[in-house]
Coordinates of C-alpha atoms in Angstrom, one line a residue:
M10 CA 0.0 0.0 0.0
K11 CA 1.4 3.4 -1.0
F12 CA 0.9 6.7 0.8
D13 CA 1.2 10.0 -0.9
R14 CA 2.6 13.1 0.7
N15 CA -0.8 14.6 1.7
T16 CA -1.9 11.3 3.3
V17 CA 1.2 11.2 5.5
I18 CA 0.7 14.9 6.5
G19 CA -2.9 14.3 7.3
I20 CA -2.2 11.3 9.6
A21 CA 0.5 13.2 11.4
L22 CA -1.8 16.1 12.0
L23 CA -4.5 13.8 13.3
G24 CA -2.0 12.2 15.7
I25 CA -0.9 15.7 16.9
L26 CA -4.6 16.6 17.5
F27 CA -5.3 13.4 19.4
I28 CA -2.2 13.9 21.6
G29 CA -3.1 17.5 22.2
Y30 CA -6.7 16.5 23.1
F31 CA -5.6 13.9 25.6
Y32 CA -3.1 16.3 27.1
Y33 CA -5.7 19.0 27.5
T34 CA -8.3 16.6 28.9
N35 CA -5.8 15.2 31.5
K36 CA -4.9 18.7 32.6
E37 CA -8.5 19.7 33.0
Q38 CA -9.2 16.5 35.0
Q39 CA -6.3 17.3 37.3
K40 CA -7.6 20.8 37.9
Y41 CA -11.1 19.5 38.5
Q42 CA -9.7 16.9 41.0
A43 CA -7.6 19.6 42.8
K44 CA -10.7 21.9 43.1
K45 CA -12.7 18.9 44.4
N46 CA -10.0 18.0 47.0
E47 CA -9.8 21.7 48.0
A48 CA -13.6 21.8 48.4
A49 CA -13.5 18.6 50.5
K50 CA -10.9 20.1 52.7
I51 CA -13.0 23.3 53.1
E52 CA -16.1 21.2 53.8
K53 CA -14.2 19.1 56.4
A54 CA -12.9 22.3 58.1
R55 CA -16.4 23.6 58.1
Q56 CA -17.8 20.4 59.6
D57 CA -14.9 20.4 62.2
S58 CA -15.7 24.0 63.0
I59 CA -19.4 23.2 63.4
A60 CA -18.5 20.1 65.6
L61 CA -16.2 22.3 67.7
V62 CA -19.0 24.8 68.2
N63 CA -21.5 22.1 69.0
K64 CA -19.2 20.1 71.2
P65 CA -19.9 22.1 74.4
K66 CA -23.6 21.7 73.7
E67 CA -23.2 17.9 73.1
D68 CA -21.0 17.6 76.2
S69 CA -23.6 19.6 78.1
I70 CA -26.4 17.4 76.8
R71 CA -24.4 14.3 77.7
K72 CA -23.6 15.6 81.1
V73 CA -27.3 16.4 81.7
R74 CA -28.3 13.0 80.4
D75 CA -25.6 11.3 82.6
S76 CA -26.7 13.3 85.6
V77 CA -30.3 12.4 85.0
N78 CA -29.3 8.7 84.7
R79 CA -27.3 8.9 87.9
I80 CA -30.1 10.5 89.8
T81 CA -32.6 8.0 88.4
N82 CA -30.3 5.0 89.2
A83 CA -29.5 6.4 92.7
G84 CA -33.2 6.4 93.5
V85 CA -33.8 7.0 97.2
F86 CA -30.0 7.5 97.6
K87 CA -30.0 10.8 95.7
A88 CA -27.1 12.1 97.7
G89 CA -25.0 9.3 96.2
A90 CA -25.5 10.8 92.7
D91 CA -22.9 13.4 93.4
T92 CA -19.8 12.8 91.3
V93 CA -17.4 14.9 93.3
A94 CA -15.4 12.3 95.1
K95 CA -13.1 13.0 98.0
E96 CA -10.1 11.0 99.0
I97 CA -8.8 10.3 102.5
S98 CA -5.9 8.2 103.8
I99 CA -5.0 6.3 107.0
E100 CA -1.7 4.5 107.6
N101 CA 0.4 2.5 110.0
K102 CA 4.1 1.6 109.9
L103 CA 3.6 -0.9 107.1
I104 CA 1.0 0.6 104.7
R105 CA -0.9 3.7 103.7
V106 CA -4.4 3.1 102.5
T107 CA -6.2 5.8 100.4
F108 CA -10.0 5.6 100.2
S109 CA -12.5 7.3 97.8
T110 CA -16.0 8.4 98.8
L111 CA -17.1 7.2 95.3
G112 CA -18.1 3.6 96.2
G113 CA -16.8 4.1 99.7
Q114 CA -13.9 1.8 98.7
I115 CA -10.2 1.5 98.7
K116 CA -8.5 3.7 96.0
K117 CA -5.0 2.4 96.5
V118 CA -2.7 0.7 99.0
E119 CA 1.0 1.7 99.3
L120 CA 3.5 -0.6 100.9
K121 CA 6.1 1.4 102.8
N122 CA 8.8 -1.3 103.0
Y123 CA 8.9 -2.1 99.3
K124 CA 9.9 -0.1 96.3
G125 CA 8.4 -0.4 92.8
Q126 CA 10.0 0.0 89.4
D127 CA 9.7 3.8 89.8
S128 CA 11.6 3.7 93.1
N129 CA 8.5 4.8 95.0
W130 CA 6.5 2.7 97.4
V131 CA 4.8 -0.3 95.8
K132 CA 1.2 0.5 94.9
M133 CA -1.5 -2.1 94.8
G134 CA -5.2 -1.9 93.8
D135 CA -4.7 1.6 92.2
S136 CA -5.8 1.0 88.5
K137 CA -9.0 2.1 86.9
F138 CA -9.9 -1.6 86.7
D139 CA -9.8 -2.1 90.4
K140 CA -13.0 -1.9 92.3
L141 CA -15.1 -3.5 95.1
S142 CA -18.8 -3.2 94.5
Y143 CA -22.2 -4.8 94.8
R144 CA -25.6 -4.0 93.3
I145 CA -28.4 -2.7 95.4
K146 CA -32.1 -1.8 94.7
T147 CA -32.6 2.0 95.0
G148 CA -36.3 2.2 94.7
N149 CA -37.6 1.8 91.1
S150 CA -34.1 1.2 89.8
S151 CA -30.8 -0.4 90.9
E152 CA -27.1 0.7 90.9
E153 CA -23.6 -0.6 91.8
T154 CA -22.3 0.8 95.0
A155 CA -19.0 1.7 93.1
N156 CA -21.0 4.4 91.3
L157 CA -22.5 6.0 94.4
N158 CA -20.9 8.6 96.5
F159 CA -20.6 7.7 100.2
A160 CA -20.2 11.4 101.2
K161 CA -20.6 11.1 105.0
I162 CA -17.2 10.4 106.6
D163 CA -16.4 9.5 110.2
S164 CA -13.0 8.5 111.6
T165 CA -11.9 7.3 115.0
T166 CA -8.8 5.9 116.7
A167 CA -8.9 3.5 119.6
N168 CA -6.1 1.3 121.1
G169 CA -4.0 2.1 118.1
N170 CA -6.6 0.9 115.6
K171 CA -7.6 3.5 113.0
T172 CA -11.2 3.3 111.8
I173 CA -12.8 5.2 108.9
A174 CA -16.5 4.9 107.9
F175 CA -18.2 6.0 104.7
T176 CA -22.0 6.3 104.8
L177 CA -24.6 6.4 102.0
M178 CA -27.8 7.9 103.4
G179 CA -31.2 7.3 102.0
D180 CA -33.8 10.2 101.6
S181 CA -36.9 10.6 103.7
S182 CA -38.9 8.3 101.4
S183 CA -36.6 5.4 102.4
G184 CA -37.2 5.8 106.1
T185 CA -33.9 5.4 107.9
N186 CA -32.1 3.2 105.3
Y187 CA -28.4 3.6 104.9
I188 CA -25.2 1.7 104.0
T189 CA -21.9 2.2 105.9
H190 CA -18.6 0.9 104.7
E191 CA -16.4 0.7 107.8
Y192 CA -12.6 0.0 107.5
T193 CA -10.3 -0.7 110.4
L194 CA -6.5 -0.7 110.2
K195 CA -4.6 -2.2 113.0
P196 CA -1.0 -1.3 114.0
D197 CA 1.7 -3.2 112.2
D198 CA -0.7 -5.2 110.1
Y199 CA -1.4 -5.5 106.3
M200 CA -4.9 -6.8 106.8
I201 CA -7.8 -4.3 106.6
D202 CA -11.0 -5.2 108.4
F203 CA -14.0 -4.2 106.3
N204 CA -17.6 -4.3 107.6
V205 CA -20.7 -3.5 105.6
K206 CA -23.5 -2.2 107.7
M207 CA -27.0 -2.1 106.0
Q208 CA -30.1 -0.6 107.5
G209 CA -33.0 -1.9 105.3
A210 CA -31.1 -4.7 103.7
D211 CA -34.4 -6.5 102.9
K212 CA -35.4 -3.6 100.6
M213 CA -32.0 -3.3 98.9
L214 CA -31.1 -7.0 98.3
D215 CA -33.0 -9.8 96.7
G216 CA -33.4 -12.7 99.2
G217 CA -30.8 -11.1 101.5
M218 CA -28.1 -12.1 99.0
M219 CA -25.2 -9.7 98.3
N220 CA -23.4 -10.2 95.0
V221 CA -20.0 -8.8 95.5
T222 CA -17.7 -8.0 92.6
W223 CA -14.0 -7.7 93.4
Q224 CA -11.8 -6.6 90.4
Y225 CA -8.1 -6.6 90.9
A226 CA -5.3 -5.8 88.4
A227 CA -1.9 -6.9 89.5
K228 CA 0.5 -4.3 88.2
Q229 CA 4.0 -5.2 87.1
Q230 CA 6.3 -4.9 90.1
E231 CA 9.4 -6.7 88.8
S232 CA 11.8 -6.0 85.9
D233 CA 10.9 -9.1 83.9
L234 CA 7.2 -9.1 83.2
S235 CA 7.1 -12.5 81.5
Y236 CA 8.8 -14.2 84.4
E237 CA 6.5 -12.4 86.8
R238 CA 3.6 -13.8 84.9
Q239 CA 5.1 -17.3 85.1
N240 CA 5.1 -17.0 88.9
T241 CA 1.6 -15.6 89.3
Q242 CA -1.2 -17.8 90.6
M243 CA -4.8 -17.6 91.7
G244 CA -5.6 -19.2 95.1
F245 CA -8.7 -20.0 97.2
V246 CA -10.0 -22.1 100.0
E247 CA -13.2 -23.9 99.0
D248 CA -15.0 -26.1 101.5
G249 CA -12.1 -25.8 103.9
E250 CA -9.5 -27.1 101.3
F251 CA -6.8 -25.0 99.7
D252 CA -6.3 -25.1 95.9
Y253 CA -4.7 -22.9 93.2
H254 CA -4.5 -22.3 89.5
T255 CA -1.5 -21.1 87.5
I256 CA -2.5 -18.4 85.0
G257 CA -2.3 -19.4 81.4
R258 CA -3.5 -22.9 82.1
K259 CA -7.1 -22.0 83.1
S260 CA -9.0 -18.7 83.0
S261 CA -11.8 -19.3 85.4
K262 CA -13.0 -21.2 88.4
E263 CA -16.6 -21.8 89.5
F264 CA -17.2 -22.6 93.2
D265 CA -19.9 -25.2 94.1
E266 CA -19.1 -25.2 97.8
P267 CA -18.7 -22.3 100.3
V268 CA -15.5 -20.2 99.8
K269 CA -13.4 -18.7 102.6
W270 CA -11.2 -16.5 100.4
V271 CA -9.9 -15.9 96.9
G272 CA -6.7 -14.1 96.0
M273 CA -3.9 -13.5 93.5
R274 CA -0.2 -13.9 94.2
Q275 CA 2.0 -12.2 91.7
R276 CA 5.3 -13.7 92.8
F277 CA 6.2 -11.3 95.7
F278 CA 2.8 -9.5 96.4
F279 CA -0.6 -10.8 97.3
G280 CA -4.1 -9.4 96.9
I281 CA -6.9 -11.2 98.9
I282 CA -10.5 -10.8 99.8
A283 CA -11.8 -13.0 102.6
A284 CA -15.2 -13.4 104.2
K285 CA -15.3 -13.5 108.0
D286 CA -18.0 -16.1 107.6
K287 CA -18.0 -17.6 104.1
F288 CA -18.9 -16.8 100.5
T289 CA -21.7 -19.2 99.4
G290 CA -21.6 -21.6 96.5
G291 CA -22.3 -20.2 93.1
S292 CA -19.4 -17.8 93.3
K293 CA -17.0 -17.5 90.4
M294 CA -13.5 -16.2 89.7
E295 CA -12.1 -15.2 86.2
W296 CA -8.8 -13.9 85.2
D297 CA -7.1 -12.6 82.0
D298 CA -3.3 -12.8 81.6
S299 CA -3.3 -10.7 78.4
P300 CA -4.8 -7.5 79.8
D301 CA -5.1 -4.3 77.7
S302 CA -2.8 -2.5 80.1
S303 CA 0.9 -3.1 79.1
N304 CA 2.1 -3.0 82.7
A305 CA -0.5 -5.4 84.2
V306 CA 0.5 -8.9 85.0
V307 CA -3.0 -10.2 85.1
Q308 CA -6.5 -8.9 85.8
S309 CA -9.0 -10.9 87.8
T310 CA -12.7 -10.6 88.5
A311 CA -14.3 -12.4 91.4
N312 CA -18.1 -12.6 91.6
L313 CA -18.8 -13.6 95.2
K314 CA -22.1 -14.3 96.8
L315 CA -22.7 -13.4 100.5
Q316 CA -25.8 -14.2 102.5
V317 CA -26.6 -11.1 104.6
P318 CA -27.6 -12.0 108.2
A319 CA -30.7 -10.6 109.6
G320 CA -30.3 -7.6 111.9
S321 CA -30.9 -3.9 112.4
P322 CA -28.5 -3.0 111.0
S323 CA -27.3 -6.1 109.1
V324 CA -23.6 -6.5 109.3
V325 CA -21.4 -8.3 106.7
G326 CA -17.8 -8.9 107.7
L327 CA -14.9 -9.0 105.2
N328 CA -11.1 -8.8 105.2
I329 CA -8.9 -7.3 102.6
Y330 CA -5.2 -8.0 102.3
Y331 CA -2.8 -6.1 100.1
G332 CA 0.8 -6.9 101.0
P333 CA 3.9 -9.0 100.6
S334 CA 3.7 -12.7 99.9
D335 CA 5.8 -13.4 103.0
Y336 CA 5.4 -16.9 104.3
T337 CA 5.7 -16.0 108.0
I338 CA 3.3 -13.0 107.7
L339 CA 0.7 -14.9 105.8
K340 CA 0.9 -18.0 108.1
N341 CA 0.2 -15.9 111.2
Y342 CA -3.4 -15.2 109.9
N343 CA -4.2 -18.9 110.2
L344 CA -6.3 -18.9 107.0
K345 CA -4.1 -21.0 104.8
F346 CA -2.9 -17.9 102.9
E347 CA 0.7 -19.2 103.1
K348 CA -0.2 -22.3 101.1
L349 CA -0.1 -20.2 97.9
I350 CA 3.6 -19.4 98.5
N351 CA 5.5 -21.6 96.1
L352 CA 7.8 -23.7 98.3
G353 CA 7.1 -26.7 96.1
Q354 CA 4.0 -27.2 94.0
G355 CA 2.6 -29.7 91.5
I356 CA 5.1 -32.4 90.6
Y357 CA 7.6 -30.6 92.9
A358 CA 5.4 -30.7 96.0
F359 CA 7.7 -33.3 97.5
V360 CA 10.3 -30.5 98.2
R361 CA 7.9 -28.4 100.2
P362 CA 8.7 -30.2 103.5
I363 CA 12.4 -29.8 102.8
N364 CA 11.9 -26.0 102.5
K365 CA 9.5 -25.7 105.5
Y366 CA 11.4 -27.8 108.0
L367 CA 15.0 -27.6 106.9
V368 CA 16.1 -24.9 104.4
M369 CA 13.8 -22.0 105.5
P370 CA 14.7 -22.1 109.2
I371 CA 18.4 -22.4 108.5
F372 CA 18.2 -19.7 105.8
D373 CA 16.3 -17.3 108.1
F374 CA 18.9 -17.8 110.8
L375 CA 21.7 -17.1 108.3
K376 CA 20.0 -14.0 107.0
G377 CA 20.2 -12.6 110.6
I378 CA 23.9 -13.1 111.0
A379 CA 25.4 -12.9 107.5
G380 CA 25.1 -9.1 106.9
S381 CA 24.1 -9.6 103.2
M382 CA 21.8 -11.9 101.3
G383 CA 24.7 -13.0 99.0
L384 CA 26.8 -14.1 102.0
A385 CA 23.8 -15.8 103.5
I386 CA 23.3 -17.9 100.3
A387 CA 27.0 -18.8 100.4
L388 CA 26.7 -19.9 104.1
L389 CA 23.5 -21.9 103.2
T390 CA 25.4 -23.7 100.4
I391 CA 28.2 -24.6 102.8
F392 CA 25.7 -26.0 105.3
I393 CA 24.0 -28.1 102.6
K394 CA 27.4 -29.4 101.5
L395 CA 28.3 -30.3 105.1
I396 CA 25.2 -32.4 105.7
T397 CA 25.6 -34.2 102.3
S398 CA 29.4 -34.7 102.7
P399 CA 29.2 -38.3 104.0
L400 CA 27.4 -39.3 100.8
L401 CA 29.8 -37.2 98.8
Y402 CA 32.7 -39.0 100.3
K403 CA 31.2 -42.4 99.4
S404 CA 30.8 -41.1 95.9
Y405 CA 34.4 -40.1 95.6
L406 CA 35.6 -43.4 97.2
S407 CA 33.5 -45.3 94.6
G408 CA 35.2 -43.2 91.9
A409 CA 38.7 -43.9 93.3
K410 CA 37.9 -47.6 93.3
M411 CA 36.7 -47.4 89.7
R412 CA 40.0 -45.6 88.8
V413 CA 42.0 -48.4 90.4
L414 CA 40.1 -50.9 88.3
R415 CA 40.8 -49.2 85.0
P416 CA 43.6 -51.5 84.0
D417 CA 41.4 -54.6 84.6
L418 CA 38.5 -53.0 82.7
A419 CA 40.9 -52.2 79.8
K420 CA 41.9 -55.9 79.7
L421 CA 38.3 -57.0 79.7
K422 CA 37.5 -54.7 76.8
E423 CA 40.5 -56.0 74.8
K424 CA 39.4 -59.6 75.6
F425 CA 35.7 -59.3 74.6
G426 CA 36.0 -56.8 71.8
E427 CA 32.5 -56.3 70.3
D428 CA 30.9 -58.8 72.7
K429 CA 29.0 -56.3 74.8
Q430 CA 27.0 -58.9 76.6
G431 CA 30.0 -60.8 77.7
M432 CA 31.9 -57.6 78.7
M433 CA 29.0 -56.5 80.8
M434 CA 28.8 -59.9 82.7
E435 CA 32.5 -59.9 83.4
Q436 CA 32.5 -56.3 84.4
M437 CA 29.7 -56.9 87.0
K438 CA 31.7 -59.9 88.3
L439 CA 34.8 -57.7 88.6
F440 CA 32.9 -55.0 90.5
R441 CA 31.4 -57.6 92.8
E442 CA 34.7 -59.2 93.6
A443 CA 36.3 -55.8 94.2
G444 CA 33.4 -54.7 96.4
V445 CA 32.6 -51.7 94.2
N446 CA 29.0 -50.4 94.1
Q447 CA 28.3 -49.0 90.6
L448 CA 25.5 -46.8 92.0
G449 CA 27.7 -45.4 94.7
G450 CA 28.6 -42.3 92.6
C451 CA 25.0 -41.7 91.7
L452 CA 23.6 -41.1 95.2
P453 CA 25.0 -37.5 95.7
A454 CA 23.8 -36.6 92.2
L455 CA 20.3 -37.9 93.1
L456 CA 20.4 -36.1 96.4
Q457 CA 21.2 -32.8 94.6
I458 CA 17.9 -33.0 92.6
P459 CA 15.4 -32.4 95.5
I460 CA 17.8 -29.8 97.0
F461 CA 18.0 -27.9 93.7
F462 CA 14.2 -27.9 93.2
A463 CA 13.7 -26.8 96.8
L464 CA 16.0 -23.9 96.4
F465 CA 14.6 -23.1 92.9
S466 CA 11.1 -22.8 94.6
L467 CA 12.4 -20.8 97.6
F468 CA 14.6 -18.3 95.7
N469 CA 11.7 -17.6 93.3
S470 CA 9.3 -16.8 96.2
D471 CA 11.4 -15.4 99.0
I472 CA 10.6 -11.7 99.1
D473 CA 13.6 -11.0 101.3
L474 CA 15.8 -11.4 98.1
R475 CA 13.9 -8.7 96.2
G476 CA 16.0 -5.6 95.6
Q477 CA 19.1 -7.1 97.4
N478 CA 22.3 -6.4 95.6
F479 CA 25.4 -8.5 95.7
L480 CA 28.6 -8.2 93.7
W481 CA 27.5 -7.1 90.2
A482 CA 23.9 -8.2 90.7
S483 CA 21.5 -5.3 91.6
D484 CA 18.7 -7.7 92.5
L485 CA 19.2 -11.2 93.7
A486 CA 15.5 -12.0 92.9
A487 CA 16.2 -11.4 89.1
Y488 CA 18.9 -12.2 86.7
D489 CA 21.9 -9.8 86.6
K490 CA 22.1 -7.4 83.6
V491 CA 25.8 -6.9 83.3
I492 CA 25.9 -8.1 79.6
E493 CA 23.1 -7.0 77.3
F494 CA 23.2 -7.5 73.6
G495 CA 20.6 -5.0 72.5
F496 CA 19.0 -7.7 70.3
N497 CA 17.3 -11.0 70.9
I498 CA 19.1 -14.4 70.5
P499 CA 16.8 -17.5 70.2
L500 CA 16.6 -19.5 73.5
L501 CA 19.0 -17.1 75.2
G502 CA 17.3 -13.7 75.0
S503 CA 18.7 -10.2 74.8
H504 CA 21.2 -10.7 77.6
I505 CA 23.5 -13.2 79.3
S506 CA 23.8 -13.4 83.1
L507 CA 27.3 -13.2 84.5
F508 CA 26.4 -15.5 87.4
N509 CA 25.0 -17.9 84.8
I510 CA 28.5 -17.9 83.1
T511 CA 30.2 -18.6 86.4
A512 CA 27.7 -21.5 87.1
V513 CA 28.3 -23.0 83.6
I514 CA 32.1 -22.7 83.8
T515 CA 32.4 -24.3 87.2
S516 CA 29.9 -27.1 86.1
F517 CA 32.2 -27.7 83.1
F518 CA 35.2 -28.1 85.4
I519 CA 33.4 -30.6 87.5
S520 CA 32.5 -32.6 84.4
I521 CA 36.2 -32.6 83.3
Y522 CA 37.3 -33.7 86.8
S523 CA 34.7 -36.3 87.1
M524 CA 35.3 -37.9 83.7
R525 CA 39.0 -38.3 84.6
N526 CA 37.9 -40.8 87.3
A527 CA 35.1 -42.5 85.4
P528 CA 35.6 -45.7 83.4
E529 CA 35.8 -45.1 79.6
Q530 CA 32.5 -45.2 77.7
D531 CA 32.0 -46.6 74.3
N532 CA 28.6 -45.0 74.0
P533 CA 29.2 -41.5 72.5
V534 CA 26.1 -40.1 74.2
L535 CA 27.3 -41.2 77.7
K536 CA 30.8 -40.2 76.8
Y537 CA 30.0 -36.6 75.9
M538 CA 26.9 -35.9 78.0
P539 CA 28.9 -34.5 81.0
Y540 CA 30.4 -31.9 78.6
V541 CA 27.0 -31.1 76.9
F542 CA 25.1 -30.6 80.2
P543 CA 26.9 -27.3 81.2
I544 CA 26.0 -25.9 77.7
F545 CA 22.4 -26.8 78.4
L546 CA 22.6 -24.9 81.7
L547 CA 23.7 -21.8 79.8
F548 CA 20.3 -21.5 78.3
F549 CA 18.2 -22.9 81.2
F550 CA 19.8 -20.6 83.9
N551 CA 20.0 -17.4 81.9
N552 CA 16.6 -16.0 83.1
L553 CA 16.7 -17.4 86.6
P554 CA 17.2 -15.3 89.7
S555 CA 20.8 -14.4 90.5
A556 CA 20.3 -16.0 93.9
L557 CA 20.0 -19.4 92.3
T558 CA 22.9 -19.1 89.9
W559 CA 25.1 -17.6 92.7
Y560 CA 24.2 -20.7 94.9
Y561 CA 25.0 -23.0 92.0
T562 CA 28.4 -21.3 91.4
V563 CA 29.3 -21.5 95.2
S564 CA 28.1 -25.2 95.3
N565 CA 30.3 -26.1 92.3
L566 CA 33.3 -24.3 93.8
I567 CA 32.9 -26.2 97.1
T568 CA 32.5 -29.5 95.1
L569 CA 35.7 -28.9 93.2
G570 CA 37.5 -28.1 96.4
L571 CA 36.2 -31.2 98.2
Q572 CA 37.0 -33.4 95.2
F573 CA 40.6 -32.2 95.2
V574 CA 41.1 -32.6 98.9
I575 CA 39.4 -36.0 99.2
Q576 CA 41.0 -37.4 96.2
N577 CA 44.5 -36.2 97.0
Y578 CA 44.7 -36.1 100.8
I579 CA 42.0 -38.3 102.3
I580 CA 41.6 -41.3 100.0
N581 CA 44.6 -43.6 100.1
H582 CA 44.8 -45.3 96.7
D583 CA 47.3 -47.9 97.9
K584 CA 45.0 -48.9 100.7
I585 CA 42.1 -49.1 98.3
M586 CA 44.1 -51.4 96.0
A587 CA 45.0 -53.7 99.0
Q588 CA 41.4 -53.7 100.0
I589 CA 40.2 -54.7 96.5
E590 CA 42.7 -57.5 96.4
A591 CA 41.5 -58.7 99.8
N592 CA 37.9 -58.6 98.7
R593 CA 38.7 -60.7 95.6
K594 CA 40.1 -63.5 97.9
K595 CA 36.9 -63.5 100.0
P596 CA 34.1 -66.0 99.1
K597 CA 31.3 -64.1 97.4
T598 CA 27.6 -64.6 98.0
K599 CA 25.3 -63.4 95.3
S600 CA 22.0 -61.6 96.0
K601 CA 18.9 -63.0 94.3
W602 CA 18.9 -59.9 92.1
Q603 CA 22.4 -60.6 90.9
E604 CA 21.5 -64.2 90.3
R605 CA 18.5 -63.2 88.2
M606 CA 20.6 -60.6 86.3
E607 CA 23.3 -63.1 85.5
Q608 CA 20.8 -65.7 84.4
M609 CA 19.1 -63.2 82.1
Q610 CA 22.5 -62.1 80.7
E611 CA 23.5 -65.8 80.1
Q612 CA 20.2 -66.5 78.3
Q613 CA 20.7 -63.4 76.1
K614 CA 24.3 -64.6 75.4
K615 CA 23.0 -68.0 74.3
M616 CA 20.3 -66.6 72.1
K617 CA 22.9 -64.4 70.4
E618 CA 25.1 -67.4 69.8
I619 CA 22.2 -69.3 68.3
Q620 CA 21.3 -66.3 66.0
Q621 CA 24.9 -66.1 64.8
R622 CA 25.0 -69.9 64.0
N623 CA 21.7 -69.6 62.1
K624 CA 23.2 -66.8 60.0
R625 CA 26.2 -69.0 59.1

């Protein structure tokens, strides 16, 4: 197809016109969109201005509506609709309790002997979530007492006891009905007595039943929030029996039987509500370990039923405890509070008596004379090593005998080669002739297991360790932060504890020393396990309290010293050799277990020989 000159010029002109058209159209669309956006901004600004102008009106309307609702819900307790709350505090040597007239309840409790993360007194029960309330009928409506203002305040002091009372008065249409919340704080006591006095309880409560709601948010008090959560538990006494739940495993508990108290222990601090009589069955407790608040360990809500006794006025007795989870303090209340202290729980419950009757009394004594917690732990370690030293000596004696028998074991290995069964039988015979107990070296290791778990539980729950510094550790109740990476390493975290390193290194030295005295192993797992174990400790111990890794370090150092002294200055190897030779000459009697074992090994040997013949 041929194009003349005019055709080409025409096509070019049309192309230019199309390009110009699209260019112009695009520019006009951009201008239109810009004007539209500008108009939208102006409209939004206008709407915002209108909203800003109307906001006071809306706020005023909302305030009026809320005020009407409060007055309506307050019913015959119109004075309680006042939202202007007052705060008042009472204190003793241990705590300062601040109350609010709104709800006639505790606003916060400050513990004078303990410092929080902000270096001020530890505060408990002071979040917006915390409340203690129950619903009452107010005439034609109902309301939670936490929303009513107990404006009338009375305070007295008698025999060192400080009492403060908040009263919610009914109007003339209610007769003489009123509610009084009376709190008494005794000298040198964390427990707060709480009495609810109700005149006209039959008109305010259905069937004389008070449905109490106790909300408590345990705030973070320690440096490691995740570890604090791991050591937080909900406890209660139902039908006279204590029980507990670790958070994360369950999230609620319904009570079919009467309940004496419910509480939450967040490692070192304890919040409890207890009935002077009992909460009835049908009560319930729920908790959330993933609260919205970033500094909350867990939030719990207890819905507790109380049968209000008849009377004029009717009096309901409660106790509230906000304080340390100190075993001695809690035990003195004789309400089984102390059972929630982890001295050994669950599968480790077998170590609880060790802590109660042995370790704790000795440790408490050493705390009083040592001058520092770190030194007290070192002295406790020495004491534990002293009482276990007889078994330790037997272990080293057994190891020395094994070392003497090494040449004989080498000959047996050369003789039997790959015949493991024959080697085992002859080895047992050699040990029996020499009077060597193969399990003799295991007893001290087995004994260390309950002691370690006892101290693991104790050092995680002993509040006396909290905030105590020693050497480079600023808090023996937490890991030391000498070496921090600034980034996270899987299984290790963002730090490495220096006490953890000393524990691992000393464990490694013990492994080296012990393997020198042990018979050679053909099994590579058994051969290298003693060297692998200290590496495992590096990861396992890294987040544990410095008190525990310091104890382990001291224990290892003492063990190394004892090994050296016993092996080089106490155990006489020539005497052992002579004793072994004498034992070999004595007639041997086999136990029934040894006879059965040898019979079994003999049968296995014969079966193996038959299998080998069949293969041929």
